[in-house]
Each structure stands twice: as structure tokens, then as C-alpha cells.
Amino acid sequence: MVLKRILIMDPITLGLLVSGALLLFGRSARGDVPLTKVGGYTDVFDDVYRQECKSIPVAYLRSLAKHESDSNPAETTGGAWGLLQVWWAVPGSVLIDYNERKGTAFTKNDLLDPYINARLACELLSRIKNYYGYMYRRAFPNPSWSDRRFVEVVTMGWNVGWSHERGVGRVVSVLLGEGHTTDIDVAMIRQRAGGLPEVTDKARGFLPVSFARRVTSAYFTIAGQA
């Protein structure tokens, strides 16, 4: 009778039960990474990062995971799930966009697998870094993971939206048009976003600036570059 009831459950309820079972046994769907809460700038997921995020420093991902989910791959906060808090809930979200471009069919429950979560997050982070480094070279002549100002801007783009239409990219474009170059940083982006109605409201707050600076500062500390 219990099995029959489980089989007729709707997919969302069944998915939550499966996630709960995984948490109970403390392993990911792959069986080699703990799903229980870890916390801190842990190295538990370093092998995940190395496999799925070859172009992004492990130290940066440790920092980002700490500030996004407290390094908890089972974290489900609103429309963002998993280790690096990948957005799934709205049209154009990271999950939907990835599925459309790659021809995959990942669901929000898949985001609780650290490997899949890191894959989607790092693919987007790489796109942001490469786009900003190419399109805004006048602002960021050293678009690398060793340039603190550039890393902060990339992190802000990840956090509030990176596009050249409504995100951080749009603000940087406007600032470049106004004659700014290597003075552009996250604080200037936040301030200028306030006068651009087309830019997402999230870019106008103080919290994204603080988030970008904290993630970046911890990254450089972990990497031994502080």
C-alpha cells in the first residue's frame, strides 16, 4: 500500500521525498559527495569543482559556495537551489537557459547534485568572465582571476544579473560611454544603476556590492594572494 501511494504521487512531492532520502543517508546522487550541511570554506567539493569548473579557480568556488549556501548542497532558498544557488524558478533563469542552449532536461531537483549544480553555475560564470573581458576591455585591461576589481564585477554580475540589456553589463556600457574606464568598480556600478530605469532593481542596492567584495576578499585570502 505504501509503495502504491508513492508511485501515484505528483513529481514535485516525489522529488522532495527523494531529496529527503538522500539527505538522510548523507550522500549525493552520485554517491561520492556528502549532501549534509558542511559550512565554512570547505575543501570537500574541490574534486567537484576541478571536474566541472576547469577554467575557474577552486579557491573562488569555495568562497562563492560559502557565501551562497554555507557550502550546503541541499540548500533550497526560494528560486535558487544547491551548492552555488543556481536559479531555476523564473523564465530565463540559469537552469532554463542552460537546458535551452545545451539541449538538456535538468530539473530543479537535479540542482541538489553538486556536480550538476557546479556545471551550470560554472558555465555561466565562465560566460560572464569571457564576455566582460572581451566587451569591456577598456574598463578591465586585465580580465583575469588575479584582478580583484574585475573579479568583484564578475561576482556582482553573477549575483544580480550580468546582461548588457538590464544587468551589470548595461551599467558598464553606460559608464564607458561617459568616459570612465579603469575607475569602474562595483560601487560605481551600483551608484550609476540608480539612474538607469531599464536596469534590474537588484543592481541598485548595497548588498550586492558587499556580497561581491566579501566573496572576492575571501577568494584571495584562500588562494594566498591577499
Tab-separated table of N, CA and C in Angstrom, residues 6-63:
chain	number	residue	atom	x	y	z
A	6	ILE	N	3.277	5.912	-3.030
A	6	ILE	CA	4.468	6.624	-3.510
A	6	ILE	C	4.440	6.748	-5.020
A	7	LEU	N	4.038	5.670	-5.713
A	7	LEU	CA	4.064	5.664	-7.166
A	7	LEU	C	3.072	6.625	-7.787
A	8	ILE	N	1.977	6.944	-7.080
A	8	ILE	CA	0.973	7.840	-7.649
A	8	ILE	C	1.157	9.283	-7.204
A	9	MET	N	2.215	9.573	-6.461
A	9	MET	CA	2.473	10.941	-6.030
A	9	MET	C	2.828	11.813	-7.220
A	10	ASP	N	2.562	13.123	-7.109
A	10	ASP	CA	2.967	14.032	-8.162
A	10	ASP	C	4.480	14.160	-8.160
A	11	PRO	N	5.075	14.556	-9.293
A	11	PRO	CA	6.544	14.577	-9.414
A	11	PRO	C	7.236	15.458	-8.393
A	12	ILE	N	6.638	16.602	-8.039
A	12	ILE	CA	7.289	17.514	-7.093
A	12	ILE	C	7.391	16.875	-5.717
A	13	THR	N	6.272	16.287	-5.250
A	13	THR	CA	6.281	15.638	-3.944
A	13	THR	C	7.261	14.480	-3.927
A	14	LEU	N	7.238	13.690	-4.997
A	14	LEU	CA	8.158	12.566	-5.075
A	14	LEU	C	9.604	13.032	-5.082
A	15	GLY	N	9.870	14.133	-5.796
A	15	GLY	CA	11.224	14.661	-5.840
A	15	GLY	C	11.708	15.106	-4.480
A	16	LEU	N	10.812	15.750	-3.716
A	16	LEU	CA	11.184	16.193	-2.383
A	16	LEU	C	11.457	15.012	-1.468
A	17	LEU	N	10.672	13.942	-1.622
A	17	LEU	CA	10.911	12.742	-0.831
A	17	LEU	C	12.268	12.134	-1.162
A	18	VAL	N	12.590	12.096	-2.460
A	18	VAL	CA	13.890	11.556	-2.865
A	18	VAL	C	15.020	12.400	-2.302
A	19	SER	N	14.871	13.738	-2.387
A	19	SER	CA	15.900	14.622	-1.844
A	19	SER	C	16.058	14.396	-0.353
A	20	GLY	N	14.925	14.233	0.337
A	20	GLY	CA	14.988	13.986	1.773
A	20	GLY	C	15.700	12.690	2.096
A	21	ALA	N	15.432	11.654	1.283
A	21	ALA	CA	16.108	10.383	1.497
A	21	ALA	C	17.610	10.509	1.298
A	22	LEU	N	17.993	11.283	0.280
A	22	LEU	CA	19.423	11.498	0.043
A	22	LEU	C	20.065	12.199	1.220
A	23	LEU	N	19.361	13.194	1.760
A	23	LEU	CA	19.890	13.898	2.923
A	23	LEU	C	20.013	12.969	4.117
A	24	LEU	N	19.024	12.092	4.275
A	24	LEU	CA	19.033	11.175	5.403
A	24	LEU	C	20.254	10.286	5.370
A	25	PHE	N	20.586	9.790	4.176
A	25	PHE	CA	21.737	8.902	4.063
A	25	PHE	C	23.039	9.666	3.856
A	26	GLY	N	22.929	10.979	3.641
A	26	GLY	CA	24.120	11.806	3.622
A	26	GLY	C	24.987	11.685	2.401
A	27	ARG	N	24.439	11.264	1.246
A	27	ARG	CA	25.239	11.159	0.044
A	27	ARG	C	24.520	11.823	-1.113
A	28	SER	N	25.278	12.279	-2.094
A	28	SER	CA	24.672	12.846	-3.288
A	28	SER	C	24.162	11.732	-4.187
A	29	ALA	N	23.517	12.138	-5.294
A	29	ALA	CA	23.006	11.150	-6.231
A	29	ALA	C	24.143	10.311	-6.813
A	30	ARG	N	25.349	10.855	-6.830
A	30	ARG	CA	26.493	10.116	-7.370
A	30	ARG	C	27.131	9.226	-6.321
A	31	GLY	N	26.764	9.457	-5.056
A	31	GLY	CA	27.256	8.586	-4.004
A	31	GLY	C	28.650	8.898	-3.508
A	32	ASP	N	29.240	10.021	-3.947
A	32	ASP	CA	30.617	10.275	-3.534
A	32	ASP	C	30.812	11.661	-2.934
A	33	VAL	N	29.766	12.431	-2.761
A	33	VAL	CA	29.879	13.750	-2.145
A	33	VAL	C	28.779	13.883	-1.099
A	34	PRO	N	29.119	14.264	0.140
A	34	PRO	CA	28.099	14.390	1.174
A	34	PRO	C	27.063	15.451	0.805
A	35	LEU	N	25.805	15.181	1.127
A	35	LEU	CA	24.753	16.177	0.933
A	35	LEU	C	24.408	16.887	2.229
A	36	THR	N	24.919	16.402	3.339
A	36	THR	CA	24.631	17.040	4.611
A	36	THR	C	25.338	18.383	4.685
A	37	LYS	N	24.859	19.253	5.565
A	37	LYS	CA	25.394	20.601	5.668
A	37	LYS	C	26.867	20.560	6.046
A	38	VAL	N	27.681	21.304	5.332
A	38	VAL	CA	29.120	21.315	5.569
A	38	VAL	C	29.539	22.602	6.274
A	39	GLY	N	29.265	23.751	5.641
A	39	GLY	CA	29.606	25.036	6.238
A	39	GLY	C	31.072	25.386	6.053
A	40	GLY	N	31.364	26.703	6.106
A	40	GLY	CA	32.735	27.164	6.014
A	40	GLY	C	33.317	27.080	4.614
A	41	TYR	N	34.588	27.459	4.509
A	41	TYR	CA	35.296	27.434	3.220
A	41	TYR	C	35.903	26.050	3.031
A	42	THR	N	35.032	25.066	2.917
A	42	THR	CA	35.460	23.674	2.928
A	42	THR	C	36.095	23.240	1.612
A	43	ASP	N	36.981	22.249	1.728
A	43	ASP	CA	37.586	21.660	0.530
A	43	ASP	C	36.882	20.368	0.111
A	44	VAL	N	35.743	20.061	0.742
A	44	VAL	CA	35.020	18.817	0.460
A	44	VAL	C	34.640	18.698	-1.013
A	45	PHE	N	34.335	19.839	-1.633
A	45	PHE	CA	33.842	19.810	-3.009
A	45	PHE	C	34.912	20.155	-4.048
A	46	ASP	N	36.158	20.160	-3.640
A	46	ASP	CA	37.228	20.545	-4.570
A	46	ASP	C	37.266	19.646	-5.807
A	47	ASP	N	37.060	18.359	-5.631
A	47	ASP	CA	37.077	17.456	-6.787
A	47	ASP	C	35.912	17.740	-7.729
A	48	VAL	N	34.777	18.138	-7.169
A	48	VAL	CA	33.629	18.533	-7.985
A	48	VAL	C	34.005	19.743	-8.825
A	49	TYR	N	34.598	20.740	-8.192
A	49	TYR	CA	34.986	21.961	-8.904
A	49	TYR	C	36.019	21.662	-9.989
A	50	ARG	N	36.970	20.816	-9.666
A	50	ARG	CA	38.020	20.513	-10.646
A	50	ARG	C	37.445	19.798	-11.868
A	51	GLN	N	36.443	18.967	-11.647
A	51	GLN	CA	35.853	18.232	-12.756
A	51	GLN	C	34.922	19.094	-13.594
A	52	GLU	N	34.116	19.925	-12.944
A	52	GLU	CA	33.074	20.660	-13.650
A	52	GLU	C	33.441	22.097	-13.980
A	53	CYS	N	34.506	22.624	-13.381
A	53	CYS	CA	34.808	24.057	-13.491
A	53	CYS	C	36.288	24.260	-13.785
A	54	LYS	N	36.736	23.705	-14.857
A	54	LYS	CA	38.174	23.675	-15.133
A	54	LYS	C	38.794	25.061	-15.347
A	55	SER	N	37.983	26.052	-15.723
A	55	SER	CA	38.542	27.371	-16.017
A	55	SER	C	38.378	28.362	-14.860
A	56	ILE	N	37.869	27.891	-13.734
A	56	ILE	CA	37.599	28.779	-12.601
A	56	ILE	C	38.385	28.287	-11.391
A	57	PRO	N	39.078	29.176	-10.687
A	57	PRO	CA	39.871	28.744	-9.539
A	57	PRO	C	39.019	28.063	-8.464
A	58	VAL	N	39.544	26.974	-7.940
A	58	VAL	CA	38.853	26.260	-6.868
A	58	VAL	C	38.646	27.182	-5.665
A	59	ALA	N	39.626	28.007	-5.360
A	59	ALA	CA	39.522	28.910	-4.209
A	59	ALA	C	38.339	29.871	-4.362
A	60	TYR	N	38.084	30.329	-5.585
A	60	TYR	CA	36.943	31.218	-5.813
A	60	TYR	C	35.638	30.475	-5.569
A	61	LEU	N	35.545	29.249	-6.041
A	61	LEU	CA	34.319	28.480	-5.884
A	61	LEU	C	34.076	28.108	-4.430
A	62	ARG	N	35.127	27.848	-3.685
A	62	ARG	CA	34.959	27.629	-2.241
A	62	ARG	C	34.319	28.862	-1.602
A	63	SER	N	34.829	30.025	-1.957
A	63	SER	CA	34.298	31.258	-1.381
A	63	SER	C	32.857	31.494	-1.807
